[in-house]
PDB file of C-alpha atoms in Angstrom:
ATOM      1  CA  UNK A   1      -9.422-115.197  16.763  1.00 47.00           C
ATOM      2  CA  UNK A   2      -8.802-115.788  20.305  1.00 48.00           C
ATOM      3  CA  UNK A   3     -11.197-114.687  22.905  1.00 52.00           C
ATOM      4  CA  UNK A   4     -10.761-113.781  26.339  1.00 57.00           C
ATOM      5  CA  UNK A   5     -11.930-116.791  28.019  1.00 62.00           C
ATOM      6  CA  UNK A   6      -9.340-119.136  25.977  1.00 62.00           C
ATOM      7  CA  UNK A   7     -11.482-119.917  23.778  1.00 62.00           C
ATOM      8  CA  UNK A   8     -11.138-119.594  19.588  1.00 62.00           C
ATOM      9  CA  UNK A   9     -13.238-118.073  17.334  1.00 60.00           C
ATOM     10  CA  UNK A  10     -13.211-119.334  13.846  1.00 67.00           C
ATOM     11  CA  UNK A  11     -11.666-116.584  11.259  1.00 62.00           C
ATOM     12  CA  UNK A  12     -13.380-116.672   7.760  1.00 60.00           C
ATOM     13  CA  UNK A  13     -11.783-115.324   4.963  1.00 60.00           C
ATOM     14  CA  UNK A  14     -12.773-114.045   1.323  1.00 58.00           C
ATOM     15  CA  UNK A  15     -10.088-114.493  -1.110  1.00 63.00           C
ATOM     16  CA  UNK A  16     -10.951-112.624  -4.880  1.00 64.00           C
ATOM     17  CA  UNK A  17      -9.319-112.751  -8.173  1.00 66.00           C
ATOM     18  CA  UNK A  18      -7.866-109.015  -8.839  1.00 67.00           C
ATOM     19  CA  UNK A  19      -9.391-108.474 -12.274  1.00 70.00           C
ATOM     20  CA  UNK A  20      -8.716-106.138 -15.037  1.00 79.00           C
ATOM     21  CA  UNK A  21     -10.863-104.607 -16.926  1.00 89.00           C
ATOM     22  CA  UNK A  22     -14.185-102.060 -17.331  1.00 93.00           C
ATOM     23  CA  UNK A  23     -17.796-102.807 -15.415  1.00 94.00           C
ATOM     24  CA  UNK A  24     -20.419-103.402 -17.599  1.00 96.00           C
ATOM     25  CA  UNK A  25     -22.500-100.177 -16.994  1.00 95.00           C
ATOM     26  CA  UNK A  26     -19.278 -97.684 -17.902  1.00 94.00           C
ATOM     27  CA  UNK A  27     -18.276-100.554 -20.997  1.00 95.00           C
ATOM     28  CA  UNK A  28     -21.842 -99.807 -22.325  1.00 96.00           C
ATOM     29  CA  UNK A  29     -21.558 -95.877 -21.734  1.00 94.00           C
ATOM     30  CA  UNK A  30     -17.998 -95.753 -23.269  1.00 93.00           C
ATOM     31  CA  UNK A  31     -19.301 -97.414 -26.680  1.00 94.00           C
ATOM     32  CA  UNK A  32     -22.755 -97.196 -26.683  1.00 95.00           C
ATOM     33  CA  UNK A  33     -22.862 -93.642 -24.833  1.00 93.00           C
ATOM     34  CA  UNK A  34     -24.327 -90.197 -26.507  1.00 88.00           C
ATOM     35  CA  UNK A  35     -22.568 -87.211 -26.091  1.00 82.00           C
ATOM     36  CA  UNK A  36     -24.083 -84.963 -23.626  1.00 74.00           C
ATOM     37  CA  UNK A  37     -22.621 -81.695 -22.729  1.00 73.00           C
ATOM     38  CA  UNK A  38     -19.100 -82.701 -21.243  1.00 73.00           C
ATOM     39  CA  UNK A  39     -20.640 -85.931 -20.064  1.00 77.00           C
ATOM     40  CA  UNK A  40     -22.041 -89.388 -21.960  1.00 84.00           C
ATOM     41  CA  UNK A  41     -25.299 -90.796 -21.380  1.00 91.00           C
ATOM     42  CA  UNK A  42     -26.910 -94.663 -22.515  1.00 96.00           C
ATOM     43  CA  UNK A  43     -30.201 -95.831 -23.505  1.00 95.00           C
ATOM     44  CA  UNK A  44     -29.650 -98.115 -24.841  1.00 97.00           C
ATOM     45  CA  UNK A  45     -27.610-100.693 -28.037  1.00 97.00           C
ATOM     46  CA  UNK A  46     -29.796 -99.676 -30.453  1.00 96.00           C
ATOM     47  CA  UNK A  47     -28.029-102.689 -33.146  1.00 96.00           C
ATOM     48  CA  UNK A  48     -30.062-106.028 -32.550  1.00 96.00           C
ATOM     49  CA  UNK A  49     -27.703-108.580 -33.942  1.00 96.00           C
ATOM     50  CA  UNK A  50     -24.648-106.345 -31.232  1.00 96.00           C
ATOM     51  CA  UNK A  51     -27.631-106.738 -28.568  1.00 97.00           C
ATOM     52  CA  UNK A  52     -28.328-110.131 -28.731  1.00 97.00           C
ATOM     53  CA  UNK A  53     -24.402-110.935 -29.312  1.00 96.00           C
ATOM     54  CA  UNK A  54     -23.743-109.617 -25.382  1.00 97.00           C
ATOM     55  CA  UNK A  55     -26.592-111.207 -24.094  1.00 97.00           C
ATOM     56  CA  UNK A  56     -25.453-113.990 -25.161  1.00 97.00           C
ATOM     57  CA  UNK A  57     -21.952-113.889 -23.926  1.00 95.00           C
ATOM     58  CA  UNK A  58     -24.144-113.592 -20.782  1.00 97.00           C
ATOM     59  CA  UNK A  59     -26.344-116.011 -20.807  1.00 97.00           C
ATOM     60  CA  UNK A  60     -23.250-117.904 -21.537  1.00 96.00           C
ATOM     61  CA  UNK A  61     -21.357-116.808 -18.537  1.00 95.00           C
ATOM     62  CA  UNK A  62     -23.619-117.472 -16.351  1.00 95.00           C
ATOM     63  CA  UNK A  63     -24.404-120.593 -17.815  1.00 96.00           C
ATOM     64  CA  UNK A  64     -20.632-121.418 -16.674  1.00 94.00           C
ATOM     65  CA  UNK A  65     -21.556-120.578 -13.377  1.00 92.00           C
ATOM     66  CA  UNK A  66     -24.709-122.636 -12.561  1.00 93.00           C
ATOM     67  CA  UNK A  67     -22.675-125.790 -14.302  1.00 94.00           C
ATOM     68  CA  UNK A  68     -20.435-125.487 -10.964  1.00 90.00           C
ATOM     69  CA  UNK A  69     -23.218-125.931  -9.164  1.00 90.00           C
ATOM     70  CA  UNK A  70     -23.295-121.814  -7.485  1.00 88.00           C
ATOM     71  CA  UNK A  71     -26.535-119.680  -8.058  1.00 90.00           C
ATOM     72  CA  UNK A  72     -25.024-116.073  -8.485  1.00 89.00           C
ATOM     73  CA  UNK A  73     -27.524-114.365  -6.119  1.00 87.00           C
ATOM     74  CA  UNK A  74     -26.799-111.095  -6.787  1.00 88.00           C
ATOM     75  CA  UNK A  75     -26.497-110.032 -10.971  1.00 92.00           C
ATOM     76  CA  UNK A  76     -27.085-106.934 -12.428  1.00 92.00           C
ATOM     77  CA  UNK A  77     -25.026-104.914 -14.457  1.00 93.00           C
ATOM     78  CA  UNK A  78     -22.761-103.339 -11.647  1.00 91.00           C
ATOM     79  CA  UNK A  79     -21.644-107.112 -11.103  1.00 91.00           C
ATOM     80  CA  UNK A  80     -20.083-107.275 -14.321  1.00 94.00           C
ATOM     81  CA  UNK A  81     -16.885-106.841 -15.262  1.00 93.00           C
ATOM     82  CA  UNK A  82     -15.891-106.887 -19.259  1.00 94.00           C
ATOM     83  CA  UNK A  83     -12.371-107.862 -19.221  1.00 91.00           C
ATOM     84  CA  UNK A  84      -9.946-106.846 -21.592  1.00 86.00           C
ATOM     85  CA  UNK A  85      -9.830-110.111 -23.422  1.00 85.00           C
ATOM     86  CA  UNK A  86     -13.378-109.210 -24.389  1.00 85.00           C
ATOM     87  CA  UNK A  87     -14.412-112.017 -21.644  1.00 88.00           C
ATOM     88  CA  UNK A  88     -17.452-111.786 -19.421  1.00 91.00           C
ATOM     89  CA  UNK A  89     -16.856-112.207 -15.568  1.00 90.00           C
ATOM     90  CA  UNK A  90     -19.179-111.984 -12.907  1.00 90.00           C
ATOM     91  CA  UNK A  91     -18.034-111.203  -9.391  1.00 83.00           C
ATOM     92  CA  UNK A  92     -19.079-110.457  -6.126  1.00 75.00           C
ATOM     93  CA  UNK A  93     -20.384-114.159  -5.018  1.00 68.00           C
ATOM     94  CA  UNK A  94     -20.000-113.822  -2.044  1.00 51.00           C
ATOM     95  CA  UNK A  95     -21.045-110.769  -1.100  1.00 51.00           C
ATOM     96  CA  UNK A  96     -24.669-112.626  -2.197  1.00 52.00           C
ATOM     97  CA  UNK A  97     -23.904-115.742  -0.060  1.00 52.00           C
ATOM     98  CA  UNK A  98     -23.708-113.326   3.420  1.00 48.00           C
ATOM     99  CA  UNK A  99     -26.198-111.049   2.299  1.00 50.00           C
ATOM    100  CA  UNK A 100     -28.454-114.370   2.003  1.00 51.00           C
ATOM    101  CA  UNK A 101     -27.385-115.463   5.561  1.00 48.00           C
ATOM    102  CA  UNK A 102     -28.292-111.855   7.258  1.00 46.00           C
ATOM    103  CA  UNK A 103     -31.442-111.855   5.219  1.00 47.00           C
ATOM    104  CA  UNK A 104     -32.844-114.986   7.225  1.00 43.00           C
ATOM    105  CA  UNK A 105     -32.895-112.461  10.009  1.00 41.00           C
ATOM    106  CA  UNK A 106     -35.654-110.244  11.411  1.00 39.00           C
ATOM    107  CA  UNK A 107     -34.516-106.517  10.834  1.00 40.00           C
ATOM    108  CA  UNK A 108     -32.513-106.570   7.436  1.00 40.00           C
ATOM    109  CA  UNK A 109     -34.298-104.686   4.935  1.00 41.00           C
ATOM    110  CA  UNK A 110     -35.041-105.856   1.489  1.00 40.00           C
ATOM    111  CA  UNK A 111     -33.982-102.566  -0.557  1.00 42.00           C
ATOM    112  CA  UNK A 112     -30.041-103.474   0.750  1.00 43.00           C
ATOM    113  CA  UNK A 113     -30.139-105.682  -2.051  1.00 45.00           C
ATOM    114  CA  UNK A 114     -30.197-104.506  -5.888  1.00 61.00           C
ATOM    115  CA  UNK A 115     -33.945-104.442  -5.558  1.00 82.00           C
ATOM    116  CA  UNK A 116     -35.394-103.978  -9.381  1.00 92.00           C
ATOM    117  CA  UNK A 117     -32.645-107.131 -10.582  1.00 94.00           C
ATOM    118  CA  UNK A 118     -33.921-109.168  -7.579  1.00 92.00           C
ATOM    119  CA  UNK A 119     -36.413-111.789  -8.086  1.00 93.00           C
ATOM    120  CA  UNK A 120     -39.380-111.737  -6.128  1.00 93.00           C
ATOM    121  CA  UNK A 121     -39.278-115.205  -4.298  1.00 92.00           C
ATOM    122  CA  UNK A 122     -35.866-113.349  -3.244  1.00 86.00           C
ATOM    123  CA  UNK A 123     -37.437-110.345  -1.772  1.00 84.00           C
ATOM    124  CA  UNK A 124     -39.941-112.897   0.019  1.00 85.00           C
ATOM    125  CA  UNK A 125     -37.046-115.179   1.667  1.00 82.00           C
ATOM    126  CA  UNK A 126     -37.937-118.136  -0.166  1.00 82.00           C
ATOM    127  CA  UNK A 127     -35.933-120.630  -1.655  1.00 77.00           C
ATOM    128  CA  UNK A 128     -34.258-119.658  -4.615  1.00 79.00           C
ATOM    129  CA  UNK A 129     -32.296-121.002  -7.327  1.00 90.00           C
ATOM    130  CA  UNK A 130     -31.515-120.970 -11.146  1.00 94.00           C
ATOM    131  CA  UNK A 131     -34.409-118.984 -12.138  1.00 96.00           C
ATOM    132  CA  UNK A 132     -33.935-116.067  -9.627  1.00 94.00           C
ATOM    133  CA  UNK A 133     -30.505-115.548 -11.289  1.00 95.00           C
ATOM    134  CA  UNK A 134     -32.374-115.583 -15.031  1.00 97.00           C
ATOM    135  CA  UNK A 135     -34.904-113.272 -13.766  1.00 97.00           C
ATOM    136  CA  UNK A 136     -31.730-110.835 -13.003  1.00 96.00           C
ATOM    137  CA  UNK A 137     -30.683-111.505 -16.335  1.00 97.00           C
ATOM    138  CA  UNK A 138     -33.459-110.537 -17.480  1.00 98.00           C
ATOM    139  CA  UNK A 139     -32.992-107.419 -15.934  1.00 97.00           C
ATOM    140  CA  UNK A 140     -29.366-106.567 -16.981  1.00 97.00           C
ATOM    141  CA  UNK A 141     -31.060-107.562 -20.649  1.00 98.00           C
ATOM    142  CA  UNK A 142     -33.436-104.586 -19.970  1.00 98.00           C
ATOM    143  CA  UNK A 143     -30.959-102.245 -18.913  1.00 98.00           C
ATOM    144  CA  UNK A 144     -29.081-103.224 -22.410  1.00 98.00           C
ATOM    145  CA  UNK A 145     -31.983-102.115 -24.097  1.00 98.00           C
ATOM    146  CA  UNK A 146     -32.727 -98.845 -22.093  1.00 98.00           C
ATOM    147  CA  UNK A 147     -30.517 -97.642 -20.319  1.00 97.00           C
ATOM    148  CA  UNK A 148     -32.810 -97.898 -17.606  1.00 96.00           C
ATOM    149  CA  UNK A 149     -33.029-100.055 -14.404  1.00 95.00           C
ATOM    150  CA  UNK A 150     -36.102-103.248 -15.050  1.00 96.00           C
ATOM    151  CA  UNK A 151     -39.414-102.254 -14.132  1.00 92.00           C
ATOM    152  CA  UNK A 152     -40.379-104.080 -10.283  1.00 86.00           C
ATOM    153  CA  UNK A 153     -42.001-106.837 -10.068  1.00 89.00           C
ATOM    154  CA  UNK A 154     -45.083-107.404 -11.884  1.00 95.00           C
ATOM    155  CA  UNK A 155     -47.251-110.514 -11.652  1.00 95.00           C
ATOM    156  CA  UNK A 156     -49.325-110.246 -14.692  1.00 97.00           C
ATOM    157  CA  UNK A 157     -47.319-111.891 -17.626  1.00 97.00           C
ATOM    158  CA  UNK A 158     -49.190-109.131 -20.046  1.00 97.00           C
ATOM    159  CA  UNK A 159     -48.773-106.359 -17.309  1.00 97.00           C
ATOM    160  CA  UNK A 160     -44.737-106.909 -17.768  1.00 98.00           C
ATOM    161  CA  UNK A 161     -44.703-107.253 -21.080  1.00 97.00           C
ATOM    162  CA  UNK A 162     -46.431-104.089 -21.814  1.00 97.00           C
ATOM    163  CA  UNK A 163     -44.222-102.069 -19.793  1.00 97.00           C
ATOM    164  CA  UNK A 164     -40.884-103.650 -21.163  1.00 98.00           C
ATOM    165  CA  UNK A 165     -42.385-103.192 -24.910  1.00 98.00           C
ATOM    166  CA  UNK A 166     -43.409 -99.323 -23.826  1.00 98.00           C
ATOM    167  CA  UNK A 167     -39.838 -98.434 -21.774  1.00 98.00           C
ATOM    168  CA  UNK A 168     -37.790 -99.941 -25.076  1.00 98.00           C
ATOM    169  CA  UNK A 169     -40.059 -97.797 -27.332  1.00 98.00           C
ATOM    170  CA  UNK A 170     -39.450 -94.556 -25.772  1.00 97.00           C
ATOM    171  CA  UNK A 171     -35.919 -95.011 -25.042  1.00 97.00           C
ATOM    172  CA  UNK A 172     -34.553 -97.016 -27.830  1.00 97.00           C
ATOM    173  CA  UNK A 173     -36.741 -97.420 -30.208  1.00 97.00           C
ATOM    174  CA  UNK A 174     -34.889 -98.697 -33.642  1.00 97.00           C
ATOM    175  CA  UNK A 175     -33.677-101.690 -31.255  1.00 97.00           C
ATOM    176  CA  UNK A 176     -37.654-103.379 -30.994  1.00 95.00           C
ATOM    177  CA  UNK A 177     -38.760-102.246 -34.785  1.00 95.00           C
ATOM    178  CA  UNK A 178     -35.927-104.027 -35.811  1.00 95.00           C
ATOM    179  CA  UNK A 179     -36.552-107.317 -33.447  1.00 96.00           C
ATOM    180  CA  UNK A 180     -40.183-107.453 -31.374  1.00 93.00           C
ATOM    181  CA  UNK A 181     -38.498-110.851 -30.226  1.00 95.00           C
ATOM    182  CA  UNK A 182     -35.878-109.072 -27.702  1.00 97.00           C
ATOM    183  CA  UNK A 183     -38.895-107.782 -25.560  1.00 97.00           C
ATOM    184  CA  UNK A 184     -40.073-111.268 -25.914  1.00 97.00           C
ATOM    185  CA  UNK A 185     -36.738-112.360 -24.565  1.00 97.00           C
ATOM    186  CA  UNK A 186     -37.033-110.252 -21.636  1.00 98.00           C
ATOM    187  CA  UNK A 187     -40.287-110.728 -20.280  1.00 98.00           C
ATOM    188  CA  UNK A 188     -39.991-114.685 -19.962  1.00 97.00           C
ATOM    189  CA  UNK A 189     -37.030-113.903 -17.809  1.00 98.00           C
ATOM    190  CA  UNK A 190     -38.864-111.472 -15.657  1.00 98.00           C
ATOM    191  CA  UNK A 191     -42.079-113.144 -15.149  1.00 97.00           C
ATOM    192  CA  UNK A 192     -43.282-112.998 -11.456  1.00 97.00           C
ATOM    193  CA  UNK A 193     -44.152-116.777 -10.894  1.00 96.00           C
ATOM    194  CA  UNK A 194     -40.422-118.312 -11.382  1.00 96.00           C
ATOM    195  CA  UNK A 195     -42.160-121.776 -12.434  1.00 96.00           C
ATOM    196  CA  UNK A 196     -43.677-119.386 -16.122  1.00 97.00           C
ATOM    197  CA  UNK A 197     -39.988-118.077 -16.719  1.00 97.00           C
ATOM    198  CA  UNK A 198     -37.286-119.475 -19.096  1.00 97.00           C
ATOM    199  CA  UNK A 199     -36.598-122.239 -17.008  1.00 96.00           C
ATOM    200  CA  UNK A 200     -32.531-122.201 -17.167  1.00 97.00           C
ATOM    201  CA  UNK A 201     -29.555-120.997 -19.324  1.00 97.00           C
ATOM    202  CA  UNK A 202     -29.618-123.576 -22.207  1.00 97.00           C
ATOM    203  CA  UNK A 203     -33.389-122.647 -22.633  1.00 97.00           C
ATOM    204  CA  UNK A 204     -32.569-118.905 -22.650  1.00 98.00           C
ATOM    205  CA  UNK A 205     -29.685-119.560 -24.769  1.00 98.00           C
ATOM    206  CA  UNK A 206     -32.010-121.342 -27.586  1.00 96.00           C
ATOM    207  CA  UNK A 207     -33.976-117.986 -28.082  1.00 96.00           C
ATOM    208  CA  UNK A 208     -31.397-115.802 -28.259  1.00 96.00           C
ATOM    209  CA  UNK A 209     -30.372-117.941 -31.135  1.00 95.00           C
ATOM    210  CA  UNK A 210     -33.712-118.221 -32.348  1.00 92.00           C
ATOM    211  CA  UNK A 211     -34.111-114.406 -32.574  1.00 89.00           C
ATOM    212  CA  UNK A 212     -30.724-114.299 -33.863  1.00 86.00           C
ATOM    213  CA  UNK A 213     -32.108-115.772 -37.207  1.00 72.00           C
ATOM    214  CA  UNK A 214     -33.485-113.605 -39.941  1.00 59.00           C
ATOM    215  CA  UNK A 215     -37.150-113.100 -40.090  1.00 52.00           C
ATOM    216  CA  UNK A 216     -37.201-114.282 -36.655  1.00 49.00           C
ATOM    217  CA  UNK A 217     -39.539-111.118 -34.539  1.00 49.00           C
ATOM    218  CA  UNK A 218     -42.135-112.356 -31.891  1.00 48.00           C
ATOM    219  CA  UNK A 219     -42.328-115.328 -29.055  1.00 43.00           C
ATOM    220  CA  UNK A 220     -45.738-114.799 -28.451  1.00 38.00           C
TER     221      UNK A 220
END
């Protein structure tokens, strides 16, 4: 870009993949959904072995991701796009990277970001890395379960897991008699202090196989 003076002005470009293919919010409506009126409505995949299956196509996606080096930023189930191979894809990278660089700015409020899904050493302008994207996860894997955005931020361990346990009972409730572990799951993604969560993909991935065995029910 040239300015007045003679001088240039870098230009920056975003280039994106065009993909094909349904976001993860309407995917889960379309076959998931309840009839309602003339409309459909989700709370949840009420099938454990079908809801630990996607979260562990995501779990694996992102896994792909963080092996390149890139922390996401910015996941939650609007990011998602289930492409018609069946394939996971996340997108809007950087959108996250310049909402990162205006947050380190006075004046840019915190709720412009996807504020339940964002991990709280996020909100605070700290550092982040690895574990702020599980903690999303965490709260896409909620939103599986209920339909429902993840409760905020809640700093004691047993605090959280109460009110994950108590939103999947009264919105989906054959999905946690059937596995107790999936709350389990959930909660270690979403804990407040990121150094007390699942501490990256492979370890999240192990538990979702782990509560993918029969008999298998509760973390602890």
């Amino acid at each position: 870009v040239k300015l007045g003076d003679g001088a240039h002005l870098p230009a920056v470009f975003l280039v994106e993949q065009y993909l094909q293919g349904t976001r993860l919010d309407d995917h889960l409506k379309e076959l998931f959904g309840r009839q309602a009126g003339e409309g459909r409505f989700f709370t949840g995949i009420d099938d454990s072995t079908v809801f630990l299956q996607y979260a562990t196509r995501l779990a694996t996606a992102v896994q792909a991701i963080h092996r390149q080096g890139i922390i996401h930023g910015d996941i939650w189930e609007q990011n998602v796009m289930v492409l018609e191979s069946g394939e996971f894809c996340f997108f809007d990278l950087g959108a996250s990277a310049i909402r990162d660089t205006a947050h380190l700015h006075p004046g840019i409020s915190d709720q412009q970001r996807s504020d339940n899904y964002c991990a709280p050493e996020r909100r605070k302008g700290e550092r982040h890395g690895r574990r702020s994207d599980i903690y999303s996860l965490g709260g896409i894997f909620y939103y599986m379960a209920t339909g429902m955005v993840p409760p905020g931020s809640v700093p004691d361990i047993e605090e959280l897991k109460n009110r994950i346990v108590c939103g999947i009972e009264k919105q989906n409730l054959p999905l946690i008699e059937s596995n107790r572990g999936i709350a389990d799951i959930i909660a270690r993604c979403m804990r407040y202090n990121k150094d007390q969560r699942t501490r990256d993909t492979e370890a999240l991935l192990d538990d979702l196989r782990l509560f993918s065995s029969p008999g298998s029910h509760e973390l602890g």
